[in-house]
Every structure is written in structure tokens, then in C-alpha cells.
């Protein structure tokens, strides 16, 4: 299992801590400037989950991280 697959599994985890940790890891990965980070994230098919997490009104810190990750995807290049 590669790192992205592990993060993806946690993004759908059973605890807030798992979900939050995975969201932060994706956000950090997307902010890293690593070539292919955006495409790898899109390829992992987690964008709908990040959008879903934006609706977690009881967890504003989680919303913040999910929005930041989505902003990195929208603002970047997929080259």
C-alpha cells in the first residue's frame, strides 16, 4: 500500500482524528510543490470526499483543511 492509498483510507476513517490527519496530509502534500502531487490526488478520487468534508460544520478546523486542499488543487497546474 502506498502513502496516498493509506491517506485515502484514513480520509474515510471511523474517527475524527483519522479523517483530520489524512486531510492535513493531503493538504501538505498538495502544498509541497512535488511534481505530480495534484494529479496524484485527483487520480486517487478523493476530491468528492474533500468537498463533503467542507460541510462538516461541527468541525471548522477540518473544514479549513479540506478547503485549503481543494484550493491547492484548483489553483495549481496538472502538468
CSV table of N, CA, C and O in Angstrom, one decimal:
chain,number,residue,atom,x,y,z
A,1,UNK,N,0.9,-1.2,0.0
A,1,UNK,CA,0.0,0.0,0.0
A,1,UNK,C,0.9,1.2,0.0
A,1,UNK,O,1.8,1.3,0.8
A,2,UNK,N,0.6,2.2,-0.9
A,2,UNK,CA,1.4,3.4,-0.9
A,2,UNK,C,0.8,4.4,0.0
A,2,UNK,O,-0.3,4.3,0.5
A,3,UNK,N,1.6,5.5,0.2
A,3,UNK,CA,1.2,6.5,1.1
A,3,UNK,C,-0.2,7.1,0.8
A,3,UNK,O,-1.0,7.3,1.6
A,4,UNK,N,-0.4,7.4,-0.5
A,4,UNK,CA,-1.7,8.1,-0.9
A,4,UNK,C,-2.8,7.1,-0.6
A,4,UNK,O,-3.9,7.6,-0.1
A,5,UNK,N,-2.7,5.8,-0.8
A,5,UNK,CA,-3.7,4.9,-0.5
A,5,UNK,C,-4.0,4.8,1.0
A,5,UNK,O,-5.1,4.7,1.4
A,6,UNK,N,-2.9,4.9,1.8
A,6,UNK,CA,-3.1,4.9,3.2
A,6,UNK,C,-3.9,6.2,3.7
A,6,UNK,O,-4.8,6.1,4.5
A,7,UNK,N,-3.5,7.3,3.1
A,7,UNK,CA,-4.2,8.6,3.5
A,7,UNK,C,-5.6,8.5,3.0
A,7,UNK,O,-6.5,9.0,3.7
A,8,UNK,N,-5.9,8.0,1.8
A,8,UNK,CA,-7.2,7.9,1.3
A,8,UNK,C,-8.1,7.0,2.3
A,8,UNK,O,-9.2,7.4,2.6
A,9,UNK,N,-7.5,5.9,2.7
A,9,UNK,CA,-8.3,5.0,3.7
A,9,UNK,C,-8.6,5.8,4.9
A,9,UNK,O,-9.8,5.7,5.4
A,10,UNK,N,-7.7,6.6,5.4
A,10,UNK,CA,-7.9,7.4,6.7
A,10,UNK,C,-8.9,8.5,6.4
A,10,UNK,O,-9.6,8.9,7.3
A,11,UNK,N,-8.9,9.0,5.2
A,11,UNK,CA,-9.9,10.1,4.8
A,11,UNK,C,-11.3,9.6,5.0
A,11,UNK,O,-12.2,10.4,5.2
A,12,UNK,N,-11.5,8.3,4.9
A,12,UNK,CA,-12.8,7.7,5.1
A,12,UNK,C,-12.9,7.0,6.4
A,12,UNK,O,-13.7,6.1,6.6
A,13,UNK,N,-12.0,7.3,7.3
A,13,UNK,CA,-11.8,6.6,8.6
A,13,UNK,C,-13.0,6.7,9.5
A,13,UNK,O,-14.0,7.5,9.3
A,14,UNK,N,-12.9,6.0,10.6
A,14,UNK,CA,-14.0,6.0,11.6
A,14,UNK,C,-13.9,7.0,12.7
A,14,UNK,O,-14.9,7.2,13.4
A,15,UNK,N,-12.7,7.6,12.8
A,15,UNK,CA,-12.6,8.6,13.9
A,15,UNK,C,-12.3,10.0,13.3
A,15,UNK,O,-11.7,10.1,12.2
A,16,UNK,N,-12.6,11.0,14.0
A,16,UNK,CA,-12.3,12.4,13.6
A,16,UNK,C,-10.8,12.5,13.4
A,16,UNK,O,-10.3,13.1,12.4
A,17,UNK,N,-10.0,12.0,14.3
A,17,UNK,CA,-8.6,12.1,14.3
A,17,UNK,C,-8.0,11.5,13.0
A,17,UNK,O,-7.1,12.1,12.4
A,18,UNK,N,-8.5,10.4,12.6
A,18,UNK,CA,-8.0,9.8,11.3
A,18,UNK,C,-8.3,10.7,10.1
A,18,UNK,O,-7.5,10.9,9.3
A,19,UNK,N,-9.6,11.1,10.1
A,19,UNK,CA,-10.0,11.9,8.9
A,19,UNK,C,-9.3,13.3,8.9
A,19,UNK,O,-8.8,13.7,7.9
A,20,UNK,N,-9.1,13.9,10.1
A,20,UNK,CA,-8.4,15.2,10.1
A,20,UNK,C,-6.9,15.0,9.7
A,20,UNK,O,-6.4,15.8,8.9
A,21,UNK,N,-6.3,14.0,10.3
A,21,UNK,CA,-4.9,13.7,9.9
A,21,UNK,C,-4.7,13.5,8.4
A,21,UNK,O,-3.8,14.0,7.8
A,22,UNK,N,-5.6,12.7,7.8
A,22,UNK,CA,-5.4,12.4,6.4
A,22,UNK,C,-5.7,13.7,5.6
A,22,UNK,O,-5.0,14.0,4.6
A,23,UNK,N,-6.6,14.5,6.0
A,23,UNK,CA,-6.9,15.8,5.3
A,23,UNK,C,-5.7,16.7,5.4
A,23,UNK,O,-5.3,17.3,4.3
A,24,UNK,N,-5.1,16.8,6.5
A,24,UNK,CA,-3.9,17.6,6.7
A,24,UNK,C,-2.7,17.1,5.8
A,24,UNK,O,-2.0,17.8,5.2
A,25,UNK,N,-2.6,15.7,5.8
A,25,UNK,CA,-1.5,15.1,4.9
A,25,UNK,C,-1.8,15.4,3.4
A,25,UNK,O,-0.8,15.8,2.7
A,26,UNK,N,-3.0,15.3,3.0
A,26,UNK,CA,-3.2,15.7,1.6
A,26,UNK,C,-3.0,17.2,1.3
A,26,UNK,O,-2.4,17.6,0.3
A,27,UNK,N,-3.4,18.0,2.2
A,27,UNK,CA,-3.2,19.5,2.1
A,27,UNK,C,-1.7,19.8,2.0
A,27,UNK,O,-1.2,20.5,1.2
A,28,UNK,N,-0.9,19.2,2.9
A,28,UNK,CA,0.5,19.4,3.0
A,28,UNK,C,1.2,18.9,1.7
A,28,UNK,O,2.0,19.5,1.1
A,29,UNK,N,0.8,17.7,1.2
A,29,UNK,CA,1.3,17.1,0.0
A,29,UNK,C,1.0,18.0,-1.2
A,29,UNK,O,1.9,18.3,-2.0
A,30,UNK,N,-0.2,18.6,-1.2
A,30,UNK,CA,-0.6,19.5,-2.3
A,30,UNK,C,0.2,20.8,-2.2
A,30,UNK,O,0.4,21.4,-3.3
A,31,UNK,N,0.6,21.2,-1.1
A,31,UNK,CA,1.3,22.5,-0.9
A,31,UNK,C,2.8,22.3,-1.1
A,31,UNK,O,3.5,23.3,-1.1
A,32,UNK,N,3.3,21.1,-1.2
A,32,UNK,CA,4.7,20.8,-1.2
A,32,UNK,C,5.4,21.2,-2.5
A,32,UNK,O,6.7,21.3,-2.5
A,33,UNK,N,4.7,21.3,-3.6
A,33,UNK,CA,5.4,21.6,-4.8
A,33,UNK,C,6.0,20.4,-5.5
A,33,UNK,O,6.7,20.5,-6.5
A,34,UNK,N,5.7,19.2,-5.0
A,34,UNK,CA,6.1,18.0,-5.6
A,34,UNK,C,5.5,17.8,-6.9
A,34,UNK,O,4.2,17.9,-7.1
A,35,UNK,N,6.3,17.6,-8.0
A,35,UNK,CA,5.7,17.3,-9.3
A,35,UNK,C,4.7,16.2,-9.3
A,35,UNK,O,5.0,15.1,-8.7
A,36,UNK,N,3.5,16.4,-9.8
A,36,UNK,CA,2.5,15.4,-9.9
A,36,UNK,C,1.6,15.3,-8.7
A,36,UNK,O,0.7,14.4,-8.7
A,37,UNK,N,1.8,16.1,-7.7
A,37,UNK,CA,1.0,16.0,-6.5
A,37,UNK,C,-0.5,16.2,-6.7
A,37,UNK,O,-1.3,15.5,-6.2
A,38,UNK,N,-0.8,17.2,-7.5
A,38,UNK,CA,-2.2,17.5,-7.8
A,38,UNK,C,-2.8,16.4,-8.6
A,38,UNK,O,-3.9,15.9,-8.3
A,39,UNK,N,-2.1,15.9,-9.7
A,39,UNK,CA,-2.6,14.8,-10.5
A,39,UNK,C,-2.8,13.5,-9.7
A,39,UNK,O,-3.8,12.8,-9.9
A,40,UNK,N,-1.8,13.3,-8.8
A,40,UNK,CA,-1.9,12.1,-8.0
A,40,UNK,C,-3.1,12.1,-7.1
A,40,UNK,O,-3.8,11.1,-6.8
A,41,UNK,N,-3.4,13.3,-6.5
A,41,UNK,CA,-4.5,13.5,-5.6
A,41,UNK,C,-5.8,13.3,-6.4
A,41,UNK,O,-6.8,12.7,-5.9
A,42,UNK,N,-5.9,14.0,-7.6
A,42,UNK,CA,-7.1,13.8,-8.4
A,42,UNK,C,-7.3,12.3,-8.8
A,42,UNK,O,-8.4,11.8,-8.7
A,43,UNK,N,-6.2,11.7,-9.1
A,43,UNK,CA,-6.2,10.3,-9.5
A,43,UNK,C,-6.7,9.4,-8.4
A,43,UNK,O,-7.2,8.3,-8.7
A,44,UNK,N,-6.5,9.8,-7.2
A,44,UNK,CA,-6.9,9.0,-6.0
A,44,UNK,C,-8.4,9.1,-5.8
A,44,UNK,O,-8.9,8.4,-4.9
A,45,UNK,N,-9.0,10.0,-6.5
A,45,UNK,CA,-10.5,10.1,-6.5
A,45,UNK,C,-11.0,10.6,-5.1
A,45,UNK,O,-12.0,10.1,-4.6
A,46,UNK,N,-10.3,11.5,-4.5
A,46,UNK,CA,-10.7,12.0,-3.1
A,46,UNK,C,-11.3,13.4,-3.2
A,46,UNK,O,-11.7,13.9,-2.1
A,47,UNK,N,-11.3,14.0,-4.3
A,47,UNK,CA,-11.9,15.3,-4.4
A,47,UNK,C,-13.3,15.4,-3.9
A,47,UNK,O,-13.7,16.2,-3.1
A,48,UNK,N,-14.2,14.4,-4.3
A,48,UNK,CA,-15.5,14.5,-3.7
A,48,UNK,C,-15.6,14.4,-2.2
A,48,UNK,O,-16.4,15.0,-1.5
A,49,UNK,N,-14.7,13.6,-1.6
A,49,UNK,CA,-14.6,13.5,-0.2
A,49,UNK,C,-14.2,14.8,0.5
A,49,UNK,O,-14.7,15.2,1.5
A,50,UNK,N,-13.2,15.5,-0.1
A,50,UNK,CA,-12.8,16.8,0.4
A,50,UNK,C,-13.9,17.8,0.3
A,50,UNK,O,-14.1,18.5,1.3
A,51,UNK,N,-14.7,17.7,-0.7
A,51,UNK,CA,-15.9,18.6,-0.9
A,51,UNK,C,-16.9,18.2,0.2
A,51,UNK,O,-17.4,19.1,0.9
A,52,UNK,N,-17.1,17.0,0.5
A,52,UNK,CA,-18.0,16.5,1.5
A,52,UNK,C,-17.5,17.0,2.9
A,52,UNK,O,-18.4,17.5,3.7
A,53,UNK,N,-16.2,17.0,3.1
A,53,UNK,CA,-15.7,17.5,4.4
A,53,UNK,C,-15.9,19.0,4.6
A,53,UNK,O,-15.9,19.4,5.8
A,54,UNK,N,-16.1,19.7,3.6
A,54,UNK,CA,-16.3,21.1,3.7
A,54,UNK,C,-17.7,21.4,4.3
A,54,UNK,O,-17.9,22.5,4.8
A,55,UNK,N,-18.5,20.4,4.4
A,55,UNK,CA,-19.9,20.5,5.0
A,55,UNK,C,-19.9,20.1,6.5
A,55,UNK,O,-20.9,20.0,7.1
A,56,UNK,N,-18.7,19.8,7.0
A,56,UNK,CA,-18.6,19.3,8.4
A,56,UNK,C,-18.7,20.6,9.3
A,56,UNK,O,-17.7,20.9,9.9
A,57,UNK,N,-19.8,21.1,9.5
A,57,UNK,CA,-20.0,22.4,10.2
A,57,UNK,C,-19.6,22.3,11.7
A,57,UNK,O,-19.2,23.3,12.3
A,58,UNK,N,-19.7,21.1,12.2
A,58,UNK,CA,-19.3,21.0,13.6
A,58,UNK,C,-17.8,20.9,13.8
A,58,UNK,O,-17.4,20.8,15.0
A,59,UNK,N,-17.1,20.9,12.7
A,59,UNK,CA,-15.6,20.7,12.8
A,59,UNK,C,-14.9,21.8,11.9
A,59,UNK,O,-14.4,21.4,10.8
A,60,UNK,N,-14.9,23.0,12.3
A,60,UNK,CA,-14.4,24.1,11.5
A,60,UNK,C,-12.9,23.9,11.1
A,60,UNK,O,-12.5,24.3,10.0
A,61,UNK,N,-12.1,23.3,12.0
A,61,UNK,CA,-10.7,23.0,11.6
A,61,UNK,C,-10.6,22.0,10.5
A,61,UNK,O,-9.7,22.2,9.6
A,62,UNK,N,-11.4,21.1,10.5
A,62,UNK,CA,-11.5,20.1,9.4
A,62,UNK,C,-11.9,20.8,8.1
A,62,UNK,O,-11.3,20.5,7.0
A,63,UNK,N,-12.9,21.6,8.2
A,63,UNK,CA,-13.4,22.3,7.0
A,63,UNK,C,-12.3,23.2,6.4
A,63,UNK,O,-12.0,23.2,5.2
A,64,UNK,N,-11.5,23.9,7.3
A,64,UNK,CA,-10.4,24.7,6.9
A,64,UNK,C,-9.4,23.9,6.1
A,64,UNK,O,-8.9,24.3,5.0
A,65,UNK,N,-9.0,22.8,6.6
A,65,UNK,CA,-8.0,21.9,6.0
A,65,UNK,C,-8.5,21.4,4.6
A,65,UNK,O,-7.8,21.4,3.6
A,66,UNK,N,-9.8,21.0,4.6
A,66,UNK,CA,-10.3,20.5,3.3
A,66,UNK,C,-10.4,21.6,2.3
A,66,UNK,O,-10.1,21.3,1.1
A,67,UNK,N,-10.9,22.8,2.7
A,67,UNK,CA,-10.9,23.9,1.7
A,67,UNK,C,-9.5,24.2,1.2
A,67,UNK,O,-9.4,24.5,0.0
A,68,UNK,N,-8.6,24.2,2.1
A,68,UNK,CA,-7.2,24.6,1.7
A,68,UNK,C,-6.7,23.5,0.7
A,68,UNK,O,-6.1,23.9,-0.3
A,69,UNK,N,-7.0,22.3,0.9
A,69,UNK,CA,-6.5,21.2,0.0
A,69,UNK,C,-7.2,21.5,-1.4
A,69,UNK,O,-6.6,21.4,-2.4
A,70,UNK,N,-8.5,21.7,-1.4
A,70,UNK,CA,-9.2,22.0,-2.6
A,70,UNK,C,-8.7,23.2,-3.3
A,70,UNK,O,-8.6,23.3,-4.6
A,71,UNK,N,-8.4,24.2,-2.6
A,71,UNK,CA,-7.8,25.5,-3.2
A,71,UNK,C,-6.5,25.2,-3.8
A,71,UNK,O,-6.2,25.7,-4.9
A,72,UNK,N,-5.7,24.3,-3.2
A,72,UNK,CA,-4.4,24.0,-3.8
A,72,UNK,C,-4.6,23.2,-5.2
A,72,UNK,O,-3.9,23.4,-6.1
A,73,UNK,N,-5.6,22.4,-5.2
A,73,UNK,CA,-5.9,21.7,-6.5
A,73,UNK,C,-6.4,22.7,-7.5
A,73,UNK,O,-6.0,22.7,-8.7
A,74,UNK,N,-7.4,23.5,-7.1
A,74,UNK,CA,-8.0,24.5,-8.1
A,74,UNK,C,-7.0,25.5,-8.6
A,74,UNK,O,-7.0,26.0,-9.7
A,75,UNK,N,-6.0,25.9,-7.7
A,75,UNK,CA,-5.1,27.0,-8.0
A,75,UNK,C,-3.8,26.5,-8.7
A,75,UNK,O,-3.1,27.3,-9.2
A,76,UNK,N,-3.6,25.2,-8.8
A,76,UNK,CA,-2.4,24.7,-9.3
A,76,UNK,C,-2.5,24.3,-10.8
A,76,UNK,O,-3.5,24.6,-11.4
A,77,UNK,N,-1.5,23.6,-11.2
A,77,UNK,CA,-1.4,23.1,-12.6
A,77,UNK,C,-1.4,21.6,-12.5
A,77,UNK,O,-0.8,21.0,-11.6
A,78,UNK,N,-1.9,20.9,-13.5
A,78,UNK,CA,-1.9,19.4,-13.5
A,78,UNK,C,-0.9,19.0,-14.5
A,78,UNK,O,-0.9,17.8,-14.9
A,79,UNK,N,0.0,19.8,-14.9
A,79,UNK,CA,1.1,19.4,-15.9
A,79,UNK,C,2.0,18.4,-15.3
A,79,UNK,O,2.4,18.5,-14.2
